Amino acid sequence: MPIAENLKEIKAGMPGNVVLVAVSKTKHNALILEAYEAGQRDFGENYVQELIDKYDTLPKDIRWHFIGHLQSNKVKYIVPFVYLIHGVDSLSLLREINKQAAKQNKIIDCLLQIHIASEETKFGMDFKEAQDILNSKEFKDLNNVRVKGFMAMASNTENQEQIKNEFSALKNFSLQFPSLDVLSFGMSSDYKIAIEEGSTMVRIGSSIFGDRNYVK
Ligand SMILES: *Cc1c(COP(=O)(O)O)cnc(C)c1O
């Protein structure tokens, strides 16, 4: 199905307060523009160099979300223009974002990535670590980052009940920080469950753009 129709169908099944981030990693500009022409403005990318190339060549009113694993030495390249960094998984990364943002006179919106999946391989901190950071004195002094909420990925499983429980644990955790109300969870395979469990931001790639070709 064409991209515009995919977007329309996905949005029709979503409450109006949920933000749809179109995950465009590995997809060419022509496809991104197709989504843009259909009104899509929030796009998610996983790789810094690819994001920079796309930022340089695509319309400037796109809101670029960085959803991948961010290396500290690359923070400075995306600080000038990134809209939201989803995958902040350590205090040291948060410090680096704060430092680069201060240098560039910016305040960068971030989400803390929480590990909710059963797999070992997915990035993110546990609830305790996130709690410790948010309650720390040092965190309160990081004036150039603004943590808006949490991001997570559920287990890659067919077990809908498990996915639901993972999302709902994150939603429950988030309630102790009422001002951190952006909850980024749900992808092509599980965004409907995610929305039922309180997601406010879904990150959808293949259901919009088709399957990805992983030779990069
Ligand atoms: C690739 C990716 C997505 C989108 O995945 P789809 O299954 O294609 O919807 C969402 N979130 C993150 C962090 C990703 O890396």
Short mmCIF file of C-alpha atoms and ligand atoms in Angstrom, two decimals:
data_model
loop_
_atom_site.label_atom_id
_atom_site.label_comp_id
_atom_site.label_asym_id
_atom_site.label_seq_id
_atom_site.Cartn_x
_atom_site.Cartn_y
_atom_site.Cartn_z
CA MET A 1 0.00 0.00 0.00
CA PRO A 2 1.23 3.51 -0.65
CA ILE A 3 2.72 5.40 2.28
CA ALA A 4 -0.05 8.01 2.48
CA GLU A 5 -2.68 5.29 2.83
CA ASN A 6 -0.68 3.45 5.47
CA LEU A 7 -0.39 6.65 7.48
CA LYS A 8 -4.06 7.37 7.16
CA GLU A 9 -5.03 3.90 8.27
CA ILE A 10 -2.68 3.92 11.27
CA LYS A 11 -3.80 7.37 12.38
CA ALA A 12 -7.46 6.44 12.05
CA GLY A 13 -6.96 3.80 14.72
CA MET A 14 -5.13 6.10 17.14
CA PRO A 15 -6.47 8.57 19.73
CA GLY A 16 -5.69 12.16 18.79
CA ASN A 17 -3.33 12.73 21.72
CA VAL A 18 -0.91 10.00 20.63
CA VAL A 19 2.03 11.23 18.53
CA LEU A 20 3.00 9.07 15.59
CA VAL A 21 6.74 9.02 14.92
CA ALA A 22 7.39 7.60 11.45
CA VAL A 23 10.58 5.55 11.72
CA SER A 24 12.45 6.19 8.49
CA LYS A 25 15.82 4.53 9.13
CA THR A 26 17.32 3.02 5.96
CA LYS A 27 14.58 4.65 3.87
CA HIS A 28 15.44 7.05 1.07
CA ASN A 29 14.44 10.71 0.98
CA ALA A 30 11.85 10.10 -1.73
CA LEU A 31 9.87 7.85 0.59
CA ILE A 32 10.21 10.26 3.50
CA LEU A 33 8.94 13.06 1.27
CA GLU A 34 5.96 10.95 0.36
CA ALA A 35 5.05 10.76 4.05
CA TYR A 36 5.83 14.46 4.46
CA GLU A 37 3.49 15.37 1.60
CA ALA A 38 0.81 13.36 3.37
CA GLY A 39 1.23 15.66 6.39
CA GLN A 40 3.65 13.62 8.51
CA ARG A 41 6.16 15.81 10.41
CA ASP A 42 7.63 13.55 13.14
CA PHE A 43 10.31 11.17 11.90
CA GLY A 44 12.58 8.82 13.83
CA GLU A 45 16.13 7.79 12.94
CA ASN A 46 18.63 5.42 14.57
CA TYR A 47 21.98 6.37 13.09
CA VAL A 48 23.69 9.75 13.55
CA GLN A 49 25.28 10.07 10.11
CA GLU A 50 22.09 9.03 8.34
CA LEU A 51 20.10 11.50 10.42
CA ILE A 52 22.48 14.35 9.61
CA ASP A 53 22.33 13.61 5.87
CA LYS A 54 18.54 13.59 5.99
CA TYR A 55 18.34 16.73 8.10
CA ASP A 56 20.55 18.53 5.58
CA THR A 57 18.49 17.58 2.56
CA LEU A 58 14.88 17.39 3.74
CA PRO A 59 12.38 20.14 4.73
CA LYS A 60 13.37 22.08 7.83
CA ASP A 61 10.03 21.82 9.58
CA ILE A 62 10.50 18.09 10.13
CA ARG A 63 10.79 17.15 13.81
CA TRP A 64 13.66 14.68 13.99
CA HIS A 65 13.53 12.12 16.79
CA PHE A 66 16.70 10.21 17.59
CA ILE A 67 15.54 6.74 18.62
CA GLY A 68 18.73 4.69 18.35
CA HIS A 69 21.57 3.99 20.72
CA LEU A 70 23.47 7.27 21.00
CA GLN A 71 27.23 7.28 21.50
CA SER A 72 28.55 10.11 23.65
CA ASN A 73 31.07 11.27 21.06
CA LYS A 74 28.28 11.85 18.52
CA VAL A 75 25.97 13.91 20.70
CA LYS A 76 27.39 17.22 19.49
CA TYR A 77 26.38 16.54 15.88
CA ILE A 78 22.68 16.19 16.56
CA VAL A 79 22.26 18.81 19.32
CA PRO A 80 21.86 21.68 16.80
CA PHE A 81 18.61 20.34 15.40
CA VAL A 82 17.28 17.23 17.14
CA TYR A 83 13.69 17.50 18.43
CA LEU A 84 13.72 14.67 21.00
CA ILE A 85 16.34 12.11 22.02
CA HIS A 86 14.50 8.93 23.04
CA GLY A 87 17.23 6.52 24.03
CA VAL A 88 19.05 8.10 26.97
CA ASP A 89 20.22 5.08 28.91
CA SER A 90 22.80 6.41 31.38
CA LEU A 91 23.60 9.40 33.54
CA SER A 92 26.88 9.85 31.70
CA LEU A 93 25.06 10.21 28.37
CA LEU A 94 22.68 12.70 29.94
CA ARG A 95 25.68 14.66 31.22
CA GLU A 96 27.21 14.73 27.76
CA ILE A 97 23.97 15.92 26.16
CA ASN A 98 23.76 18.62 28.83
CA LYS A 99 27.35 19.69 28.19
CA GLN A 100 26.98 19.90 24.42
CA ALA A 101 23.60 21.62 24.72
CA ALA A 102 25.08 24.22 27.07
CA LYS A 103 27.92 24.89 24.61
CA GLN A 104 25.41 25.40 21.83
CA ASN A 105 22.99 27.38 23.95
CA LYS A 106 20.21 24.82 23.71
CA ILE A 107 17.89 22.90 25.96
CA ILE A 108 17.45 19.37 24.65
CA ASP A 109 14.36 17.30 25.31
CA CYS A 110 15.11 13.69 26.24
CA LEU A 111 13.46 10.46 27.30
CA LEU A 112 15.07 7.94 29.61
CA GLN A 113 15.17 4.52 28.02
CA ILE A 114 13.96 1.79 30.33
CA HIS A 115 14.71 -1.89 29.84
CA ILE A 116 11.38 -3.69 30.13
CA ALA A 117 11.96 -6.63 27.78
CA SER A 118 13.02 -10.10 28.80
CA GLU A 119 15.86 -10.16 26.25
CA GLU A 120 19.32 -9.21 27.49
CA THR A 121 20.25 -7.44 24.31
CA LYS A 122 17.96 -4.43 24.43
CA PHE A 123 19.40 -1.21 25.78
CA GLY A 124 18.03 0.73 28.69
CA MET A 125 18.24 1.20 32.43
CA ASP A 126 16.13 -0.51 35.05
CA PHE A 127 13.48 1.28 37.10
CA LYS A 128 15.77 1.73 40.09
CA GLU A 129 18.50 3.36 38.02
CA ALA A 130 16.04 5.78 36.42
CA GLN A 131 14.58 6.60 39.81
CA ASP A 132 18.03 7.25 41.30
CA ILE A 133 18.96 9.57 38.44
CA LEU A 134 15.71 11.52 38.59
CA ASN A 135 15.97 11.96 42.35
CA SER A 136 19.64 12.93 42.35
CA LYS A 137 20.99 16.37 43.09
CA GLU A 138 23.23 16.17 40.06
CA PHE A 139 20.27 15.61 37.76
CA LYS A 140 18.51 18.68 39.09
CA ASP A 141 21.55 20.76 38.16
CA LEU A 142 21.57 19.65 34.52
CA ASN A 143 19.97 22.79 33.17
CA ASN A 144 20.35 22.11 29.46
CA VAL A 145 18.44 18.85 29.29
CA ARG A 146 14.75 18.45 29.92
CA VAL A 147 13.61 14.90 30.60
CA LYS A 148 10.03 14.65 29.37
CA GLY A 149 9.33 10.98 30.01
CA PHE A 150 10.34 7.44 29.18
CA MET A 151 10.99 5.23 26.20
CA ALA A 152 10.98 1.44 25.99
CA MET A 153 10.78 -1.58 23.72
CA ALA A 154 8.80 -4.66 24.67
CA SER A 155 10.09 -8.19 24.19
CA ASN A 156 10.08 -9.53 20.69
CA THR A 157 7.45 -12.19 21.32
CA GLU A 158 4.08 -13.39 20.09
CA ASN A 159 2.88 -13.41 23.68
CA GLN A 160 0.50 -10.45 23.80
CA GLU A 161 -0.04 -10.81 27.53
CA GLN A 162 3.67 -10.48 28.19
CA ILE A 163 3.93 -7.37 25.99
CA LYS A 164 0.94 -5.86 27.75
CA ASN A 165 2.49 -6.52 31.17
CA GLU A 166 5.80 -4.99 30.17
CA PHE A 167 4.15 -1.81 28.93
CA SER A 168 1.87 -1.56 31.91
CA ALA A 169 4.81 -1.90 34.33
CA LEU A 170 6.43 1.12 32.66
CA LYS A 171 3.21 3.11 32.74
CA ASN A 172 2.85 2.36 36.47
CA PHE A 173 6.45 3.31 37.15
CA SER A 174 5.98 6.62 35.32
CA LEU A 175 3.09 7.62 37.59
CA GLN A 176 5.47 8.52 40.39
CA PHE A 177 6.83 11.30 38.15
CA PRO A 178 3.62 13.00 36.99
CA SER A 179 5.40 15.74 35.08
CA LEU A 180 7.24 13.14 32.96
CA ASP A 181 4.24 12.32 30.86
CA VAL A 182 5.71 11.46 27.46
CA LEU A 183 5.67 7.68 27.09
CA SER A 184 7.33 6.43 23.91
CA PHE A 185 6.47 2.79 23.39
CA GLY A 186 4.85 0.72 20.66
CA MET A 187 6.18 -0.25 17.24
CA SER A 188 4.55 -1.79 14.15
CA SER A 189 3.90 -5.12 15.82
CA ASP A 190 2.65 -3.90 19.19
CA TYR A 191 1.48 -0.30 18.98
CA LYS A 192 -2.18 -1.14 19.54
CA ILE A 193 -1.39 -2.82 22.85
CA ALA A 194 0.96 0.08 23.65
CA ILE A 195 -1.79 2.66 23.21
CA GLU A 196 -4.15 0.62 25.38
CA GLU A 197 -1.46 0.60 28.06
CA GLY A 198 -0.94 4.36 28.00
CA SER A 199 1.62 5.12 25.31
CA THR A 200 1.59 8.76 24.17
CA MET A 201 4.09 8.31 21.36
CA VAL A 202 4.39 5.33 19.02
CA ARG A 203 7.37 4.69 16.75
CA ILE A 204 6.25 2.95 13.59
CA GLY A 205 8.48 2.01 10.68
CA SER A 206 7.64 -1.04 8.60
CA SER A 207 3.87 -0.60 8.74
CA ILE A 208 4.34 2.79 7.08
CA PHE A 209 7.31 2.31 4.76
CA GLY A 210 7.36 -1.47 4.24
CA ASP A 211 10.00 -3.92 5.35
CA ARG A 212 13.52 -2.67 5.84
CA ASN A 213 16.41 -3.93 3.85
CA TYR A 214 19.16 -4.33 6.43
CA VAL A 215 22.15 -4.18 4.12
CA LYS A 216 23.53 -0.79 5.10
C1 LIG B 1 13.29 0.42 14.04
C2 LIG B 1 12.69 0.88 15.30
C3 LIG B 1 11.31 1.10 15.42
C4 LIG B 1 10.31 0.79 14.32
O1 LIG B 1 10.16 -0.57 14.15
P1 LIG B 1 9.01 -1.19 13.20
O2 LIG B 1 8.88 -2.57 13.67
O3 LIG B 1 9.53 -1.09 11.82
O4 LIG B 1 7.78 -0.39 13.38
C5 LIG B 1 10.83 1.62 16.62
N1 LIG B 1 11.65 1.89 17.64
C6 LIG B 1 12.98 1.68 17.56
C7 LIG B 1 13.84 2.01 18.74
C8 LIG B 1 13.54 1.16 16.41
O5 LIG B 1 14.86 0.95 16.36
#
